[in-house]
mmCIF file of C-alpha atoms in Angstrom:
data_model
loop_
_atom_site.group_PDB
_atom_site.id
_atom_site.type_symbol
_atom_site.label_atom_id
_atom_site.label_comp_id
_atom_site.label_asym_id
_atom_site.label_seq_id
_atom_site.Cartn_x
_atom_site.Cartn_y
_atom_site.Cartn_z
ATOM 1 C CA ASN G 1 2.041 24.840 4.067
ATOM 2 C CA ASP G 2 -1.342 24.412 2.399
ATOM 3 C CA GLN G 3 -0.989 27.783 0.683
ATOM 4 C CA ALA G 4 2.565 26.972 -0.415
ATOM 5 C CA THR G 5 1.395 23.638 -1.826
ATOM 6 C CA SER G 6 -1.356 25.425 -3.721
ATOM 7 C CA PHE G 7 1.131 28.024 -4.992
ATOM 8 C CA VAL G 8 3.642 25.543 -6.427
ATOM 9 C CA SER G 9 0.708 23.626 -7.947
ATOM 10 C CA GLY G 10 -0.152 26.689 -10.051
ATOM 11 C CA ASN G 11 -2.877 28.417 -8.021
ATOM 12 C CA ILE G 12 -0.805 31.571 -7.747
ATOM 13 C CA SER G 13 -3.511 34.241 -7.944
ATOM 14 C CA SER G 14 -5.687 32.646 -5.252
ATOM 15 C CA VAL G 15 -2.706 32.327 -2.909
ATOM 16 C CA GLU G 16 -1.787 35.954 -3.508
ATOM 17 C CA LYS G 17 -5.337 36.977 -2.608
ATOM 18 C CA PHE G 18 -4.938 35.083 0.680
ATOM 19 C CA LEU G 19 -1.497 36.557 1.385
ATOM 20 C CA SER G 20 -2.682 40.087 0.645
ATOM 21 C CA ALA G 21 -5.473 39.780 3.243
ATOM 22 C CA ARG G 22 -3.063 38.145 5.696
ATOM 23 C CA ASN G 23 -0.493 40.887 5.131
ATOM 24 C CA SER G 24 -3.059 43.541 6.069
ATOM 25 C CA ALA G 25 -4.192 41.640 9.170
ATOM 26 C CA LEU G 26 -0.767 41.058 10.724
ATOM 27 C CA ASN G 27 0.588 43.834 12.945
ATOM 28 C CA ASN G 28 2.638 44.282 16.124
ATOM 29 C CA ALA G 29 -0.319 43.111 18.238
ATOM 30 C CA TYR G 30 -1.200 40.145 16.035
ATOM 31 C CA MET G 31 1.683 38.138 14.675
ATOM 32 C CA THR G 32 1.839 34.537 13.546
ATOM 33 C CA GLY G 33 4.386 32.075 12.270
ATOM 34 C CA GLN G 34 4.401 30.354 8.913
ATOM 35 C CA PHE G 35 5.826 26.886 8.411
ATOM 36 C CA LEU G 36 6.160 24.386 5.596
ATOM 37 C CA SER G 37 6.783 21.335 7.807
ATOM 38 C CA SER G 38 6.553 20.335 11.465
ATOM 39 C CA HIS G 39 6.856 17.379 13.823
ATOM 40 C CA ASP G 40 3.169 16.509 13.527
ATOM 41 C CA GLU G 41 2.599 17.328 9.846
ATOM 42 C CA ASP G 42 3.862 15.715 6.689
ATOM 43 C CA GLY G 43 7.059 17.399 5.528
ATOM 44 C CA PHE G 44 6.534 19.725 2.573
ATOM 45 C CA LYS G 45 8.694 17.770 0.126
ATOM 46 C CA ALA G 46 7.513 14.391 1.390
ATOM 47 C CA SER G 47 3.867 15.404 1.037
ATOM 48 C CA LEU G 48 4.437 16.354 -2.612
ATOM 49 C CA MET G 49 6.151 13.022 -3.271
ATOM 50 C CA ASN G 50 3.527 11.001 -1.387
ATOM 51 C CA GLY G 51 1.362 9.144 -3.892
ATOM 52 C CA LYS G 52 4.021 9.781 -6.555
ATOM 53 C CA GLN G 53 2.537 13.157 -7.483
ATOM 54 C CA TYR G 54 6.053 14.593 -7.745
ATOM 55 C CA THR G 55 9.424 12.988 -8.352
ATOM 56 C CA GLU G 56 12.105 13.779 -5.772
ATOM 57 C CA ASP G 57 13.752 16.263 -8.137
ATOM 58 C CA GLU G 58 10.421 17.964 -8.855
ATOM 59 C CA ALA G 59 9.610 18.147 -5.148
ATOM 60 C CA THR G 60 13.045 19.597 -4.385
ATOM 61 C CA SER G 61 12.514 22.289 -7.039
ATOM 62 C CA ALA G 62 9.038 23.115 -5.744
ATOM 63 C CA ALA G 63 10.361 23.308 -2.178
ATOM 64 C CA LEU G 64 12.889 25.970 -3.204
ATOM 65 C CA VAL G 65 10.123 28.236 -4.507
ATOM 66 C CA ALA G 66 7.962 27.457 -1.467
ATOM 67 C CA ALA G 67 10.841 28.579 0.755
ATOM 68 C CA THR G 68 11.000 31.883 -1.138
ATOM 69 C CA LEU G 69 7.256 32.350 -0.662
ATOM 70 C CA GLN G 70 7.618 31.617 3.060
ATOM 71 C CA LEU G 71 10.744 33.660 3.790
ATOM 72 C CA THR G 72 9.641 36.791 1.913
ATOM 73 C CA ALA G 73 6.133 36.897 3.426
ATOM 74 C CA LYS G 74 5.078 38.993 6.393
ATOM 75 C CA GLY G 75 5.092 37.044 9.636
ATOM 76 C CA ILE G 76 7.566 34.802 11.436
ATOM 77 C CA PRO G 77 9.195 32.160 9.218
ATOM 78 C CA VAL G 78 9.506 28.864 11.096
ATOM 79 C CA ILE G 79 12.016 26.482 9.513
ATOM 80 C CA TYR G 80 11.614 22.881 10.642
ATOM 81 C CA TYR G 81 15.000 21.350 11.341
ATOM 82 C CA GLY G 82 16.534 19.625 8.328
ATOM 83 C CA GLU G 83 14.234 21.359 5.887
ATOM 84 C CA GLU G 84 17.051 23.776 5.076
ATOM 85 C CA VAL G 85 19.279 20.934 3.849
ATOM 86 C CA GLY G 86 16.548 19.073 1.956
ATOM 87 C CA LEU G 87 15.389 16.539 4.567
ATOM 88 C CA SER G 88 11.706 15.641 4.736
ATOM 89 C CA GLY G 89 9.415 12.887 6.007
ATOM 90 C CA LEU G 90 5.833 11.864 6.667
ATOM 91 C CA ASN G 91 3.674 12.046 9.786
ATOM 92 C CA ASN G 92 3.185 8.287 9.414
ATOM 93 C CA TYR G 93 2.722 6.843 12.902
ATOM 94 C CA PRO G 94 4.363 4.724 14.229
ATOM 95 C CA TYR G 95 7.330 5.362 11.925
ATOM 96 C CA GLN G 96 7.237 9.184 12.044
ATOM 97 C CA THR G 97 9.757 9.622 9.258
ATOM 98 C CA ASN G 98 9.296 13.378 9.710
ATOM 99 C CA ARG G 99 11.255 13.105 12.987
ATOM 100 C CA TYR G 100 14.551 12.151 11.416
ATOM 101 C CA ASP G 101 18.011 12.736 12.857
ATOM 102 C CA MET G 102 19.493 16.038 11.726
ATOM 103 C CA ASP G 103 22.148 15.403 9.070
ATOM 104 C CA PHE G 104 24.632 18.245 9.418
ATOM 105 C CA SER G 105 26.852 16.713 6.734
ATOM 106 C CA LYS G 106 24.368 17.961 4.130
ATOM 107 C CA ALA G 107 25.067 21.618 4.999
ATOM 108 C CA THR G 108 27.572 22.138 2.195
ATOM 109 C CA LYS G 109 28.284 24.615 -0.575
ATOM 110 C CA ASP G 110 27.150 21.991 -3.095
ATOM 111 C CA ASN G 111 23.713 21.571 -1.519
ATOM 112 C CA VAL G 112 21.384 23.751 -3.619
ATOM 113 C CA THR G 113 18.682 23.792 -0.940
ATOM 114 C CA TYR G 114 21.094 24.830 1.816
ATOM 115 C CA GLN G 115 22.609 27.618 -0.292
ATOM 116 C CA HIS G 116 19.111 28.809 -1.258
ATOM 117 C CA TYR G 117 18.112 29.153 2.394
ATOM 118 C CA LYS G 118 21.382 30.887 3.293
ATOM 119 C CA ASN G 119 20.907 33.373 0.452
ATOM 120 C CA LEU G 120 17.270 34.136 1.289
ATOM 121 C CA LEU G 121 17.901 34.492 5.019
ATOM 122 C CA SER G 122 20.796 36.857 4.356
ATOM 123 C CA ILE G 123 18.512 39.025 2.201
ATOM 124 C CA ARG G 124 15.706 38.906 4.763
ATOM 125 C CA ASN G 125 18.100 39.934 7.539
ATOM 126 C CA ALA G 126 19.366 42.853 5.433
ATOM 127 C CA TYR G 127 15.811 44.099 4.765
ATOM 128 C CA THR G 128 14.095 43.101 8.000
ATOM 129 C CA TYR G 129 11.627 45.985 8.125
ATOM 130 C CA VAL G 130 10.486 45.549 4.532
ATOM 131 C CA PHE G 131 9.696 41.865 4.997
ATOM 132 C CA ALA G 132 8.322 42.217 8.536
ATOM 133 C CA ARG G 133 6.203 45.328 7.999
ATOM 134 C CA GLY G 134 5.990 46.085 4.294
ATOM 135 C CA SER G 135 2.938 46.182 2.062
ATOM 136 C CA ARG G 136 2.361 43.436 -0.493
ATOM 137 C CA THR G 137 1.183 44.190 -4.039
ATOM 138 C CA VAL G 138 1.172 41.960 -7.115
ATOM 139 C CA VAL G 139 2.858 43.757 -10.033
ATOM 140 C CA ALA G 140 2.999 40.866 -12.526
ATOM 141 C CA GLY G 141 2.053 37.208 -12.653
ATOM 142 C CA SER G 142 0.205 34.394 -14.372
ATOM 143 C CA ASP G 143 -1.227 31.099 -13.135
ATOM 144 C CA GLU G 144 -0.893 29.632 -16.619
ATOM 145 C CA GLU G 145 2.712 30.755 -17.083
ATOM 146 C CA GLY G 146 3.628 29.888 -13.506
ATOM 147 C CA TYR G 147 5.215 33.054 -12.217
ATOM 148 C CA ASP G 148 4.504 35.764 -9.668
ATOM 149 C CA VAL G 149 6.094 39.136 -8.926
ATOM 150 C CA VAL G 150 5.109 41.138 -5.836
ATOM 151 C CA SER G 151 6.371 44.408 -4.421
ATOM 152 C CA ARG G 152 7.126 44.667 -0.693
ATOM 153 C CA SER G 153 7.420 48.301 0.442
ATOM 154 C CA TYR G 154 8.209 50.003 3.730
ATOM 155 C CA GLY G 155 9.847 53.270 4.801
ATOM 156 C CA GLY G 156 10.808 54.367 1.304
ATOM 157 C CA THR G 157 12.334 51.013 0.320
ATOM 158 C CA THR G 158 10.690 48.694 -2.187
ATOM 159 C CA LEU G 159 11.752 45.161 -3.060
ATOM 160 C CA TYR G 160 10.329 43.159 -5.950
ATOM 161 C CA VAL G 161 10.118 39.420 -5.285
ATOM 162 C CA GLY G 162 9.748 37.227 -8.357
ATOM 163 C CA MET G 163 9.011 33.493 -8.203
ATOM 164 C CA ASN G 164 8.862 30.906 -10.985
ATOM 165 C CA ILE G 165 7.345 27.445 -10.429
ATOM 166 C CA LYS G 166 8.145 26.104 -13.903
ATOM 167 C CA ASP G 167 11.090 23.938 -14.992
ATOM 168 C CA THR G 168 12.355 26.563 -17.447
ATOM 169 C CA ALA G 169 13.435 30.168 -16.860
ATOM 170 C CA LYS G 170 10.798 32.862 -17.394
ATOM 171 C CA GLU G 171 11.553 36.272 -18.897
ATOM 172 C CA VAL G 172 9.374 38.917 -17.251
ATOM 173 C CA LYS G 173 8.961 42.665 -17.670
ATOM 174 C CA VAL G 174 8.686 44.102 -14.160
ATOM 175 C CA PRO G 175 7.291 47.629 -13.558
ATOM 176 C CA VAL G 176 9.456 49.338 -10.941
ATOM 177 C CA ASN G 177 9.284 52.537 -8.930
ATOM 178 C CA ALA G 178 12.338 54.052 -10.590
ATOM 179 C CA ASN G 179 13.292 56.363 -13.425
ATOM 180 C CA ALA G 180 14.628 55.482 -16.847
ATOM 181 C CA GLY G 181 18.363 54.910 -16.623
ATOM 182 C CA ASP G 182 18.314 53.934 -12.944
ATOM 183 C CA THR G 183 19.982 50.697 -11.923
ATOM 184 C CA VAL G 184 18.142 47.800 -10.314
ATOM 185 C CA LYS G 185 20.018 44.944 -8.631
ATOM 186 C CA ASN G 186 18.908 41.359 -8.149
ATOM 187 C CA LEU G 187 19.898 40.600 -4.568
ATOM 188 C CA TYR G 188 19.584 36.868 -5.203
ATOM 189 C CA ASP G 189 22.390 36.601 -7.772
ATOM 190 C CA GLY G 190 23.976 40.069 -7.874
ATOM 191 C CA LYS G 191 23.058 40.886 -11.493
ATOM 192 C CA THR G 192 22.112 44.475 -12.351
ATOM 193 C CA TYR G 193 19.617 45.876 -14.833
ATOM 194 C CA THR G 194 18.964 49.315 -16.290
ATOM 195 C CA VAL G 195 15.433 50.715 -16.056
ATOM 196 C CA SER G 196 13.972 51.334 -19.507
ATOM 197 C CA SER G 197 12.013 54.360 -20.693
ATOM 198 C CA ASP G 198 8.701 52.741 -19.716
ATOM 199 C CA LYS G 199 9.973 52.313 -16.125
ATOM 200 C CA THR G 200 10.338 48.557 -16.343
ATOM 201 C CA VAL G 201 13.180 46.080 -16.185
ATOM 202 C CA THR G 202 13.219 42.829 -18.088
ATOM 203 C CA VAL G 203 14.583 39.986 -15.985
ATOM 204 C CA SER G 204 14.819 36.239 -16.301
ATOM 205 C CA ILE G 205 13.410 34.413 -13.282
ATOM 206 C CA PRO G 206 15.376 31.146 -13.027
ATOM 207 C CA ALA G 207 13.728 27.761 -13.337
ATOM 208 C CA ALA G 208 12.436 26.359 -10.061
ATOM 209 C CA LYS G 209 15.310 23.853 -9.921
ATOM 210 C CA ASP G 210 17.716 26.810 -9.957
ATOM 211 C CA GLY G 211 15.934 28.597 -7.117
ATOM 212 C CA GLY G 212 13.088 30.159 -9.093
ATOM 213 C CA THR G 213 13.779 33.494 -7.420
ATOM 214 C CA VAL G 214 14.673 37.112 -8.109
ATOM 215 C CA ILE G 215 14.608 39.884 -5.499
ATOM 216 C CA LEU G 216 15.071 43.315 -7.043
ATOM 217 C CA THR G 217 15.983 46.625 -5.414
ATOM 218 C CA LYS G 218 16.798 50.034 -6.800
ATOM 219 C CA VAL G 219 20.474 50.888 -6.456
ATOM 220 C CA LYS G 220 20.880 54.248 -4.735
ATOM 221 C CA LYS G 221 22.966 56.764 -6.606
ATOM 222 C CA THR G 222 26.125 57.946 -4.900
ATOM 223 C CA VAL G 223 27.524 61.440 -5.115
ATOM 224 C CA ASP G 224 31.021 61.643 -6.552
ATOM 225 C CA PRO G 225 33.145 63.213 -3.787
ATOM 226 C CA THR G 226 35.748 64.389 -6.306
ATOM 227 C CA PRO G 227 35.712 68.219 -6.673
ATOM 228 C CA ALA G 228 34.836 69.662 -10.065
ATOM 229 C CA ASP G 229 38.338 71.090 -10.332
ATOM 230 C CA PRO G 230 40.839 68.784 -8.597
ATOM 231 C CA GLY G 231 43.500 71.479 -8.963
ATOM 232 C CA LYS G 232 41.706 73.831 -6.585
ATOM 233 C CA THR G 233 41.390 71.666 -3.505
ATOM 234 C CA ASP G 234 42.160 73.013 -0.039
ATOM 235 C CA PRO G 235 45.677 72.216 1.214
#
């Protein structure tokens, strides 16, 4: 949670240096969880709002990007109950507002935080090996401009995870391991892009309040099963 706080505060390159070393250290004999909140820590959102550093809306936006950082990193993502619907509290004994009742009524299609978690977890489940075992390499990013794009690769599959901590969308040229004319899909929103002659795709990473996330993958080409001459098929 300290690294995530640093990341959404703009210290992107230093966090990536930490995550790169961590990614190399974790293996099947040494695994660890990563959490944003817990029962004996301040909740991630609440800690940002404590002292009025962030408004509630700003903290909610930052928490979406923090969730992307957490759920696309190597290791075991630990989601503290309620975090996935936007609940948060402080480790403020004797009140312990971080130990709230779970509010299941917030798990709706209109809850941006809930839908963000559902989307990310679906993508992580579909690419388990890449996220659990893959390498981590920064391919684009800027502390000043508030964005980060990393590649996660394993077993011939590469995903490109882009994150934007700013309150406006960020257009980014992403170098990809693909050929000109290939198609790249954003798993987060379903949009597709064509790889340009310089082997890049230009994408718009949404504002943090809109999820601040893109996750790109090369679309595999399919072979057309239709014979060259449909009139000469076997009976």
